[in-house]
mmCIF file of C-alpha atoms and ligand atoms in Angstrom:
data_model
loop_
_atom_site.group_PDB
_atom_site.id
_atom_site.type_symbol
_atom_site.label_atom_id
_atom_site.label_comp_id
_atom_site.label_asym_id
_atom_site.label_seq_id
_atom_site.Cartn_x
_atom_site.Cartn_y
_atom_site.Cartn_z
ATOM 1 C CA UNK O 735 83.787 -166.911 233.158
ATOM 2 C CA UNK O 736 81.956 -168.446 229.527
ATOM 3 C CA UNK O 737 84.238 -170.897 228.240
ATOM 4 C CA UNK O 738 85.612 -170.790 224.820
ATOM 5 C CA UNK O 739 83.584 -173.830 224.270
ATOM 6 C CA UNK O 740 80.470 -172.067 224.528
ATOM 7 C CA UNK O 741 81.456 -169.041 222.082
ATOM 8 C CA UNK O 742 82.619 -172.242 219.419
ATOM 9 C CA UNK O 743 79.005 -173.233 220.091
ATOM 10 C CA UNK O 744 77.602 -169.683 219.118
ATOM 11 C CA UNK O 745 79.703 -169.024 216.180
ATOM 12 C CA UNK O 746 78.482 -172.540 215.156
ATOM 13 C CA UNK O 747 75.010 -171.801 215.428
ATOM 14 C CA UNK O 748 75.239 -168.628 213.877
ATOM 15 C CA UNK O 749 77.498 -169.520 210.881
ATOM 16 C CA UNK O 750 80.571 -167.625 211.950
ATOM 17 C CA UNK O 751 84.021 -168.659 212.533
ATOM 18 C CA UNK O 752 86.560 -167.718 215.416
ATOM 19 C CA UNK O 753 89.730 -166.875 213.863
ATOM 20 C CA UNK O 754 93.071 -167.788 215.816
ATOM 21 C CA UNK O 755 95.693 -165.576 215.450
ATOM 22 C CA UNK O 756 99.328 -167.332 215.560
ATOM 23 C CA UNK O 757 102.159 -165.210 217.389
ATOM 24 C CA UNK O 758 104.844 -166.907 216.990
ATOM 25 C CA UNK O 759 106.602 -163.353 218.161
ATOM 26 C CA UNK O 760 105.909 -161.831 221.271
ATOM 27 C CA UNK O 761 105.287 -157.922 220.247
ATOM 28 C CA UNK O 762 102.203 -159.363 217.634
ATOM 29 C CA UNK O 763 100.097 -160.026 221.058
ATOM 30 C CA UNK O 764 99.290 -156.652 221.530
ATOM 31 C CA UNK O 765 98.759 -155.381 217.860
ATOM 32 C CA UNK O 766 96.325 -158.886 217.318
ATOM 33 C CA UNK O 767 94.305 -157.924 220.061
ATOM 34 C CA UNK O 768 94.184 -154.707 219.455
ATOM 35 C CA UNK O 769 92.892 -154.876 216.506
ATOM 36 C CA UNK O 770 90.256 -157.640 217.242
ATOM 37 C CA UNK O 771 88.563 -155.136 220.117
ATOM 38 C CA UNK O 772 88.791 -152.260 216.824
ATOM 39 C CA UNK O 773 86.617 -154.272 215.030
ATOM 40 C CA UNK O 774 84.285 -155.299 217.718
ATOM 41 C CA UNK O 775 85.014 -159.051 217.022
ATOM 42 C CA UNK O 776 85.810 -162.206 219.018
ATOM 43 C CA UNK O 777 89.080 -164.399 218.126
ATOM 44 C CA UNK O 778 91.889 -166.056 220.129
ATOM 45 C CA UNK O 779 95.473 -165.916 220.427
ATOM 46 C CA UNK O 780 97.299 -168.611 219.813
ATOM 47 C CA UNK O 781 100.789 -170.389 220.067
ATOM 48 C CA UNK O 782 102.217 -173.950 218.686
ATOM 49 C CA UNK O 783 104.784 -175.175 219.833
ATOM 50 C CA UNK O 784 107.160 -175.164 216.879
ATOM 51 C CA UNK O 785 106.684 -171.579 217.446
ATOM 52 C CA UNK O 786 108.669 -171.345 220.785
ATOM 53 C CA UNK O 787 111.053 -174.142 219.238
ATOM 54 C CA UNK O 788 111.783 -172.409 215.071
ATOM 55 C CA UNK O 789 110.736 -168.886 215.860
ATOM 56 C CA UNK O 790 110.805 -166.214 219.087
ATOM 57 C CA UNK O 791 107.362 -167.049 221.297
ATOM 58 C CA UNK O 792 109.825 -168.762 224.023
ATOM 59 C CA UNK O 793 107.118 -170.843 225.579
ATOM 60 C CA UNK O 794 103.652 -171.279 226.527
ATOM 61 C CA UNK O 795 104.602 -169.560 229.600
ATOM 62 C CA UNK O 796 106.240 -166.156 227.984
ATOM 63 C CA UNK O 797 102.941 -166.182 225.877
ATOM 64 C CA UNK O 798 101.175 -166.231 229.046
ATOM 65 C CA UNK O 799 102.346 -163.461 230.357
ATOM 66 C CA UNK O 800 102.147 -161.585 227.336
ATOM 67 C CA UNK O 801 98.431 -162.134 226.724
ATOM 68 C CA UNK O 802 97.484 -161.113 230.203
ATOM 69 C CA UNK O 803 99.182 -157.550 229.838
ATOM 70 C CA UNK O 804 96.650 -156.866 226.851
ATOM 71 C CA UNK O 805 94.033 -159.346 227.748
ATOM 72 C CA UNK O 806 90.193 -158.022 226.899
ATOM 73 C CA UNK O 807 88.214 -160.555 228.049
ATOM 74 C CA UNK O 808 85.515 -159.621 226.081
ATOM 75 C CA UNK O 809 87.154 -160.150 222.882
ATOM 76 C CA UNK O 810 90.017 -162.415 223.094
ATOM 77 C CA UNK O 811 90.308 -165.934 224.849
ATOM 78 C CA UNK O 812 94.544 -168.075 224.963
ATOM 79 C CA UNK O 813 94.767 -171.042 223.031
ATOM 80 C CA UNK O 814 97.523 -173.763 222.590
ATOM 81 C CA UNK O 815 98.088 -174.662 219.241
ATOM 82 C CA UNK O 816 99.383 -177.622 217.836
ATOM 83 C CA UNK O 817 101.559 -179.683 220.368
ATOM 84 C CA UNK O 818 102.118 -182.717 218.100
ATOM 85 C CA UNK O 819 103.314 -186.653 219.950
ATOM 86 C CA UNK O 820 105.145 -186.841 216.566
ATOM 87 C CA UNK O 821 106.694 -183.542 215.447
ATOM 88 C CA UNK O 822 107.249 -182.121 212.316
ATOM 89 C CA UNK O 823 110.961 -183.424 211.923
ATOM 90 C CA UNK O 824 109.728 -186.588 213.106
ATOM 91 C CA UNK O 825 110.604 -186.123 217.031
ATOM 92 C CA UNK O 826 108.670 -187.848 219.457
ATOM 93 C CA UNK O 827 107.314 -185.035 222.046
ATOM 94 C CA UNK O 828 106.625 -185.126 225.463
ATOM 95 C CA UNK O 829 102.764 -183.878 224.535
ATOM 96 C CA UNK O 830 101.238 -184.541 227.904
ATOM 97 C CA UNK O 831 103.545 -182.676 229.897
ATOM 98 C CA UNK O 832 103.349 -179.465 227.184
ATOM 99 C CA UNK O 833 99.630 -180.109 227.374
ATOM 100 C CA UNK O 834 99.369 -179.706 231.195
ATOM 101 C CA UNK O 835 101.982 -176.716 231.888
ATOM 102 C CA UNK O 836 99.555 -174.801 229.454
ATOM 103 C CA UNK O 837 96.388 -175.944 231.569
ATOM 104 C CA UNK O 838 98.022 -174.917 234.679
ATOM 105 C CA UNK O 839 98.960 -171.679 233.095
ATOM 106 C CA UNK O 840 95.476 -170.714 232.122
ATOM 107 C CA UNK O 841 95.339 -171.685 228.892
ATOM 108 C CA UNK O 842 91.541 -171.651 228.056
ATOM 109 C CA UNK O 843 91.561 -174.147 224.943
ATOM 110 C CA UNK O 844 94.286 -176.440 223.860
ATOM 111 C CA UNK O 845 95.364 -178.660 221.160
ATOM 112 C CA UNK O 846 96.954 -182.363 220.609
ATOM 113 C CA UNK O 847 97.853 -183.258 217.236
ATOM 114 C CA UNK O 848 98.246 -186.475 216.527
ATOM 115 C CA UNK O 849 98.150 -186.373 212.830
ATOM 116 C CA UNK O 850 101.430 -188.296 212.553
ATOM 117 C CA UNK O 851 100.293 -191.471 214.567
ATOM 118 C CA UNK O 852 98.359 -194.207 212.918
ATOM 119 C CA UNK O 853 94.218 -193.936 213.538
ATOM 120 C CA UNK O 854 94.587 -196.109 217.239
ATOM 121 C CA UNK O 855 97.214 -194.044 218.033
ATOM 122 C CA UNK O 856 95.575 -190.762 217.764
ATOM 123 C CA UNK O 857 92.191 -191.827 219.286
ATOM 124 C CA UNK O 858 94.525 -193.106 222.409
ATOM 125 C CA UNK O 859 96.386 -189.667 222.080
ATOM 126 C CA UNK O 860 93.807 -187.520 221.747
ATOM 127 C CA UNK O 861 91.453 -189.654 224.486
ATOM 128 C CA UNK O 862 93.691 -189.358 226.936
ATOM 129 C CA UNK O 863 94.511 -185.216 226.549
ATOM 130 C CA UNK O 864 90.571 -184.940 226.172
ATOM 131 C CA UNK O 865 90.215 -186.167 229.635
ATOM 132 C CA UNK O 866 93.225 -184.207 231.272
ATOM 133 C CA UNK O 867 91.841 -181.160 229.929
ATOM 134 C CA UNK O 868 88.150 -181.657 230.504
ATOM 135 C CA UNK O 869 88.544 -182.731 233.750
ATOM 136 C CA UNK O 870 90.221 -179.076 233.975
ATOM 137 C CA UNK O 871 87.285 -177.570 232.353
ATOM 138 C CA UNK O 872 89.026 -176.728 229.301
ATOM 139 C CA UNK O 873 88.321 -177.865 225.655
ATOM 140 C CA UNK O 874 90.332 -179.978 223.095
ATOM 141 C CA UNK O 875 91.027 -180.135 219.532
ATOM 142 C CA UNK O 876 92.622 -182.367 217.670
ATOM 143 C CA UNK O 877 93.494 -183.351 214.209
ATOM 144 C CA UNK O 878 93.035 -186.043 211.709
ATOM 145 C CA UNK O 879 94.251 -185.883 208.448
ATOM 146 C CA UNK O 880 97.016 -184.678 207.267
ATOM 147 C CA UNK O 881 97.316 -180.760 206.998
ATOM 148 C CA UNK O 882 100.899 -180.308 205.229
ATOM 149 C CA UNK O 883 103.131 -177.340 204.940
ATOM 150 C CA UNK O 884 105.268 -177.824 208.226
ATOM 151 C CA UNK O 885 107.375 -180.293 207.443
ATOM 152 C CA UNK O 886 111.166 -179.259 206.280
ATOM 153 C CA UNK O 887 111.649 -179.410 202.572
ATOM 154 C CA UNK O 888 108.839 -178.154 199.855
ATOM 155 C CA UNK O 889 105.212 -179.713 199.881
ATOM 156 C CA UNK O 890 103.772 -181.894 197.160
ATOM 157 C CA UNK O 891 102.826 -180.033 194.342
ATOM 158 C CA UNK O 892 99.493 -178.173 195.493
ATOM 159 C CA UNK O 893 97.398 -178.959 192.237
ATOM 160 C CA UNK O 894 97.995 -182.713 192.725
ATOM 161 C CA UNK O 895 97.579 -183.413 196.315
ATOM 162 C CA UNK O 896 94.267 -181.295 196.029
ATOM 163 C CA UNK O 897 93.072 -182.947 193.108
ATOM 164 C CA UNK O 898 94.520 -186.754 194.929
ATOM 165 C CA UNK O 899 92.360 -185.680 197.766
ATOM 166 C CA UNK O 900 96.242 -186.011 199.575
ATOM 167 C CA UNK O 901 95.625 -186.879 202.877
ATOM 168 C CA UNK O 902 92.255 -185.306 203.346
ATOM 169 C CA UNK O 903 90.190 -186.576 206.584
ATOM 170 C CA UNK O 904 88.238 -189.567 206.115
ATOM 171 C CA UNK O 905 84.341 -189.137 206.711
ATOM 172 C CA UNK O 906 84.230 -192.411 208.349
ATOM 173 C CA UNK O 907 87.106 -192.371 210.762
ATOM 174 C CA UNK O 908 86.207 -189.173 211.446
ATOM 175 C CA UNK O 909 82.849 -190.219 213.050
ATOM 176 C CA UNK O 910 84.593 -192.586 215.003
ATOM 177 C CA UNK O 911 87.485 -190.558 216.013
ATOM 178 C CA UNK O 912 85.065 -187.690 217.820
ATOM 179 C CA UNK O 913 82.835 -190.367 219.555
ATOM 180 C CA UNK O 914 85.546 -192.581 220.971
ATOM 181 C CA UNK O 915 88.259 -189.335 221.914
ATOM 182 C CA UNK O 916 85.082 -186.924 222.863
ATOM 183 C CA UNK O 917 87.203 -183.917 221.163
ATOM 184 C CA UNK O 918 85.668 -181.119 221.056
ATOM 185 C CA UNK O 919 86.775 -179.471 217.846
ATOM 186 C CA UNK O 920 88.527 -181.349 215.157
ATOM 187 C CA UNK O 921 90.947 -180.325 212.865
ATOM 188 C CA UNK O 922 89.859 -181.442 209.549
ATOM 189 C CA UNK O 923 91.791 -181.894 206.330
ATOM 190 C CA UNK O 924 89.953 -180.648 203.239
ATOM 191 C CA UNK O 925 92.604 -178.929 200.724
ATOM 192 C CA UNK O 926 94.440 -175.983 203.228
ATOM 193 C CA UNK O 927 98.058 -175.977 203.660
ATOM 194 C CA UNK O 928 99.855 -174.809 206.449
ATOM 195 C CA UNK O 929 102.679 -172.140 205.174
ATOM 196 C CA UNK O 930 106.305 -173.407 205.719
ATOM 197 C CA UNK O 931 108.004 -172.595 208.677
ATOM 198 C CA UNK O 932 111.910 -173.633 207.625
ATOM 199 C CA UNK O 933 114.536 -172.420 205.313
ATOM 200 C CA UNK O 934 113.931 -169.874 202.661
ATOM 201 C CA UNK O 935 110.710 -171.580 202.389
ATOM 202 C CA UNK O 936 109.155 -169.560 205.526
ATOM 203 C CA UNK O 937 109.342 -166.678 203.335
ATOM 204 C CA UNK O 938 107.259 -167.006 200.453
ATOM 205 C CA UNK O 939 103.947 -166.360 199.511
ATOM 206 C CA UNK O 940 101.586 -169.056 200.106
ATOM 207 C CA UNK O 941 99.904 -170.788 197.396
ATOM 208 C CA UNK O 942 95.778 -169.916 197.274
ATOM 209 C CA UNK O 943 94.511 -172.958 198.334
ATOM 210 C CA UNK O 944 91.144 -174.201 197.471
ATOM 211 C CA UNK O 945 88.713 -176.440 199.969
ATOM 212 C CA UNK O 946 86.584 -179.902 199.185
ATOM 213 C CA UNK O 947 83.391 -178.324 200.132
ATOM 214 C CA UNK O 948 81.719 -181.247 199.412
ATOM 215 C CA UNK O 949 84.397 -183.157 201.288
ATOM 216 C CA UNK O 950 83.709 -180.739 204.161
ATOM 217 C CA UNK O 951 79.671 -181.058 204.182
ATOM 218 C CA UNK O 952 80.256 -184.611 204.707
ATOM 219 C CA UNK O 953 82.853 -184.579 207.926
ATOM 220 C CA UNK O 954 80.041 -181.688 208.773
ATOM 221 C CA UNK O 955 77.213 -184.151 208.954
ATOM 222 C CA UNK O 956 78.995 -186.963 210.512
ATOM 223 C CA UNK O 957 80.712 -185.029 213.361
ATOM 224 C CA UNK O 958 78.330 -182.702 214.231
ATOM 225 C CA UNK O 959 81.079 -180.638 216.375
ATOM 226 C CA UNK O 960 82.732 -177.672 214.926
ATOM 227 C CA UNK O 961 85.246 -178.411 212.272
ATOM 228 C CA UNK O 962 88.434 -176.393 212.390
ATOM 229 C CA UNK O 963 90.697 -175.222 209.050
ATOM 230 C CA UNK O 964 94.258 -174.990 209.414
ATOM 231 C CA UNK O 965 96.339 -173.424 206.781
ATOM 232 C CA UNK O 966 94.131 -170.326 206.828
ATOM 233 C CA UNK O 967 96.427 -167.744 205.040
ATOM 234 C CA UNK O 968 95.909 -167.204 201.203
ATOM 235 C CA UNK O 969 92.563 -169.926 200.906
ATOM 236 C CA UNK O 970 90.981 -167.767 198.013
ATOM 237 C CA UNK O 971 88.278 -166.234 199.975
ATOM 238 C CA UNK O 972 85.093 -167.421 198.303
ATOM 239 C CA UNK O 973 86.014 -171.240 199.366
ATOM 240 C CA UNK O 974 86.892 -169.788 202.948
ATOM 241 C CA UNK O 975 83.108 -168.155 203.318
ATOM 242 C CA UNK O 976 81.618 -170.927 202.354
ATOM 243 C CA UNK O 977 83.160 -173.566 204.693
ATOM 244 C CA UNK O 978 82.658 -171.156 207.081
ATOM 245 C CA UNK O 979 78.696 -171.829 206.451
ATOM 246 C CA UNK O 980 79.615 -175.452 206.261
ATOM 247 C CA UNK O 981 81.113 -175.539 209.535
ATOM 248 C CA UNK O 982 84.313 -174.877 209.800
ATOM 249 C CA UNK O 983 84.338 -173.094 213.051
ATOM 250 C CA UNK O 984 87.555 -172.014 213.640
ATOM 251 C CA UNK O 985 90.531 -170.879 211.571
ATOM 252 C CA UNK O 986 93.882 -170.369 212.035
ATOM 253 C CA UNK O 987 96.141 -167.910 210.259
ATOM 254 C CA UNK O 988 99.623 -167.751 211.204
ATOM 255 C CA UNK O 989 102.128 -166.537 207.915
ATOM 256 C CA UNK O 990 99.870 -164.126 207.116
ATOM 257 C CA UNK O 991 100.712 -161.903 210.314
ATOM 258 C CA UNK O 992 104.121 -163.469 210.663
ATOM 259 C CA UNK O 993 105.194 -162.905 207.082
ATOM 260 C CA UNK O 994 103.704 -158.918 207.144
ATOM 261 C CA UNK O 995 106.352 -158.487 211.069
ATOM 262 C CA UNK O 996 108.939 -159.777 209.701
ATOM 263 C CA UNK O 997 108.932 -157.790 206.711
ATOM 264 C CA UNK O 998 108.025 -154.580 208.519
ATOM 265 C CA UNK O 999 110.634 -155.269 210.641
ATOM 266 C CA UNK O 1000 113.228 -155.931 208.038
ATOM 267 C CA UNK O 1001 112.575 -152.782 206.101
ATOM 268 C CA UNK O 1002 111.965 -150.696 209.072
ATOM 269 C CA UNK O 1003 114.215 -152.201 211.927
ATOM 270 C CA UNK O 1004 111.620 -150.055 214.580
ATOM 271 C CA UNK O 1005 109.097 -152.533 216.817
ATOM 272 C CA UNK O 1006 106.395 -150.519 216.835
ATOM 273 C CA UNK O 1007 105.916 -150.358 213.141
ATOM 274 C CA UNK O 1008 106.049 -153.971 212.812
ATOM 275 C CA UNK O 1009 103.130 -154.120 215.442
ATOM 276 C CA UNK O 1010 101.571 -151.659 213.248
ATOM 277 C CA UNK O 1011 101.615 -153.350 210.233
ATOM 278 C CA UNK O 1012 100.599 -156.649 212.168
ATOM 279 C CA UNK O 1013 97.558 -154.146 213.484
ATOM 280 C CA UNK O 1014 96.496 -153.080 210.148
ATOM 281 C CA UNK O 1015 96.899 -156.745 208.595
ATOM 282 C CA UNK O 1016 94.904 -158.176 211.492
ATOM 283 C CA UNK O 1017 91.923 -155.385 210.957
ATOM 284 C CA UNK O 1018 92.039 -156.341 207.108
ATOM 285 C CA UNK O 1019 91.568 -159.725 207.931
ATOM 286 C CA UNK O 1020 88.653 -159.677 210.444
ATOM 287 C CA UNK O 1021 87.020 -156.754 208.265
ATOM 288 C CA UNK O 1022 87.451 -157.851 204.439
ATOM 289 C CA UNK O 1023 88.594 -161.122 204.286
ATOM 290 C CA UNK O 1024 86.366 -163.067 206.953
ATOM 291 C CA UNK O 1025 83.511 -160.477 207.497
ATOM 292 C CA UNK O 1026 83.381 -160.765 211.163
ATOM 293 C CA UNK O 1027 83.662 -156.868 211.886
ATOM 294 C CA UNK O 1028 80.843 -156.101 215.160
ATOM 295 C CA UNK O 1029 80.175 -160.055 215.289
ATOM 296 C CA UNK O 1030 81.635 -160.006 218.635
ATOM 297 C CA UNK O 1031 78.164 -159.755 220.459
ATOM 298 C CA UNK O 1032 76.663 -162.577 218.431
ATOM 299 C CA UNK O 1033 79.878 -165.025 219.445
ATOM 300 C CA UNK O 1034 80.135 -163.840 223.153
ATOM 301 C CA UNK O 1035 76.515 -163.126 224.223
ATOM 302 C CA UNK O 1036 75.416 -159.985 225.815
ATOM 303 C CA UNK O 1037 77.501 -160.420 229.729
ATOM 304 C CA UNK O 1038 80.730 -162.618 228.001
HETATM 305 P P1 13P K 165 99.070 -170.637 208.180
HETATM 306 O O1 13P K 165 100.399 -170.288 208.751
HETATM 307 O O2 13P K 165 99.173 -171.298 206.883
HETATM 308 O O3 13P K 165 98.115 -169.506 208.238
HETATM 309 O O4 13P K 165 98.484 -171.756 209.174
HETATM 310 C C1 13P K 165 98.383 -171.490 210.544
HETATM 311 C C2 13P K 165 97.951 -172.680 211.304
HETATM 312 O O5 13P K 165 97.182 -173.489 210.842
HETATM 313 C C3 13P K 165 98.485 -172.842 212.659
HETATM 314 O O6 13P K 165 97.998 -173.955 213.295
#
């Protein structure tokens, strides 16, 4: 079977992105791919692990199993989303171990983030996951920069930490960081937000973030590999096309679909209309707010 790494490499090429879908339920695994196979696109399905620890995925395993009942090949590829060595209440996790139960499992793409560790410290993070999952045959992103939004209590002030360039990814460390951890895709910081996933917070609409395009052609020409945007719900579309043309090669969107079940499921208390609503959000997305509608071919080749 084509590894994900290969269909990064064609949506590269070809100025596309791969969008990952976030499920931090396990009923929005059938809906997501259902609706990615409606509109004849390629994305993956993906799981963090704050969403087996804050919200109802249970674990990379339950995910697992879930993905293979509605698995289309063709379409859809398992990823492992952020498993971060510091976590977002400032626990120290036992990454490696997450890391390889998802390997084992099948997982065709994973993710260390090592955001929260000093520069050495994520190069020696992320080196050492790069090699336990190539050596598997399995590619690995990672992050540097700081991509806020997940930890408890309300962000900075969006206007000023875009405006501060807060935390965006240096363009020099970032050269160094992909040759000496041999990533694969990195995670770059360039004005998205990641929604919040605690308190009352978890339930409001995202701010529209804005990107650093210019911020963003520059980590494009030093890395050469294909940038990924975190944060992906509510970036005002016309910044979102154009890093997509810029490189950014992957996005993830996560409130977006979890927001739109929970509040199906609220007003509706029935399953299957939440998974509705998660279909119809997901179709929306791929169709009007990325563009990738019958891309699928151009991302997965002819014989995927
Ligand atoms: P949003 O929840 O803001 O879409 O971000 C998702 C994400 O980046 C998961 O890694």
């Amino acid at each position: 079977m084509k590894s994900t790494a290969e269909f990064m490499n064609n949506a590269m090429k070809a100025g596309l992105t791969v969008p990952a879908f976030n499920v931090p339920y396990l009923p929005m695994v059938e809906p997501v791919i259902r609706a990615v196979v409606d509109q004849d696109s390629f994305g993956l399905i993906a799981v963090a692990r704050l969403e087996w620890i804050k919200f109802e995925a249970q674990g990379p395993a339950a995910v697992m199993e879930e993905f293979k009942k509605w698995n289309e090949p063709e379409n859809v590829r398992i990823h492992l989303d952020h498993v971060p060595v510091i976590d977002e209440d400032n626990l120290e996790v036992d990454y490696l171990s997450i890391i390889r139960e998802a390997i084992d499992l099948g997982y065709q793409s994973v993710m260390v983030d090592g955001s929260r560790l000093d520069l050495e410290g994520n190069i020696e993070a992320t080196r050492r996951v790069a090699e336990m999952a190539h050596a598997a045959g399995v590619p690995c992103e990672a992050e540097l920069g700081a991509v806020m939004g997940h930890e408890a209590g309300p962000p900075p002030p969006y206007e000023e930490l875009f405006e501060s360039g807060m935390g965006f990814t240096d363009v020099e460390e970032a050269k160094r960081f992909v040759q000496q951890t041999n990533c694969d895709w990195l995670s770059v910081a360039i004005g998205s937000i990641h929604g919040a996933v605690s308190g009352a917070l978890k339930d409001k609409k995202k701010v529209s973030a804005r990107l650093n395009l210019d911020h963003l052609e520059k980590l494009h020409q030093a890395t050469g590999i294909p940038l990924v945007l975190h944060g992906g719900s509510g970036v005002k579309q016309e910044y979102l096309l154009a890093a997509i043309k810029q490189g950014i090669t992957k996005v993830n969107v996560g409130t977006e679909i979890r927001q739109t079940y929970e509040s199906a499921l609220r007003e509706t208390g029935a399953l299957s209309s939440a998974q509705d609503a998660v279909y119809d959000r997901t179709c929306w997305l791929l169709k009007d707010y990325f563009g990738l509608s019958g891309t699928r071919e151009r991302v997965v080749g002819e014989a995927g």
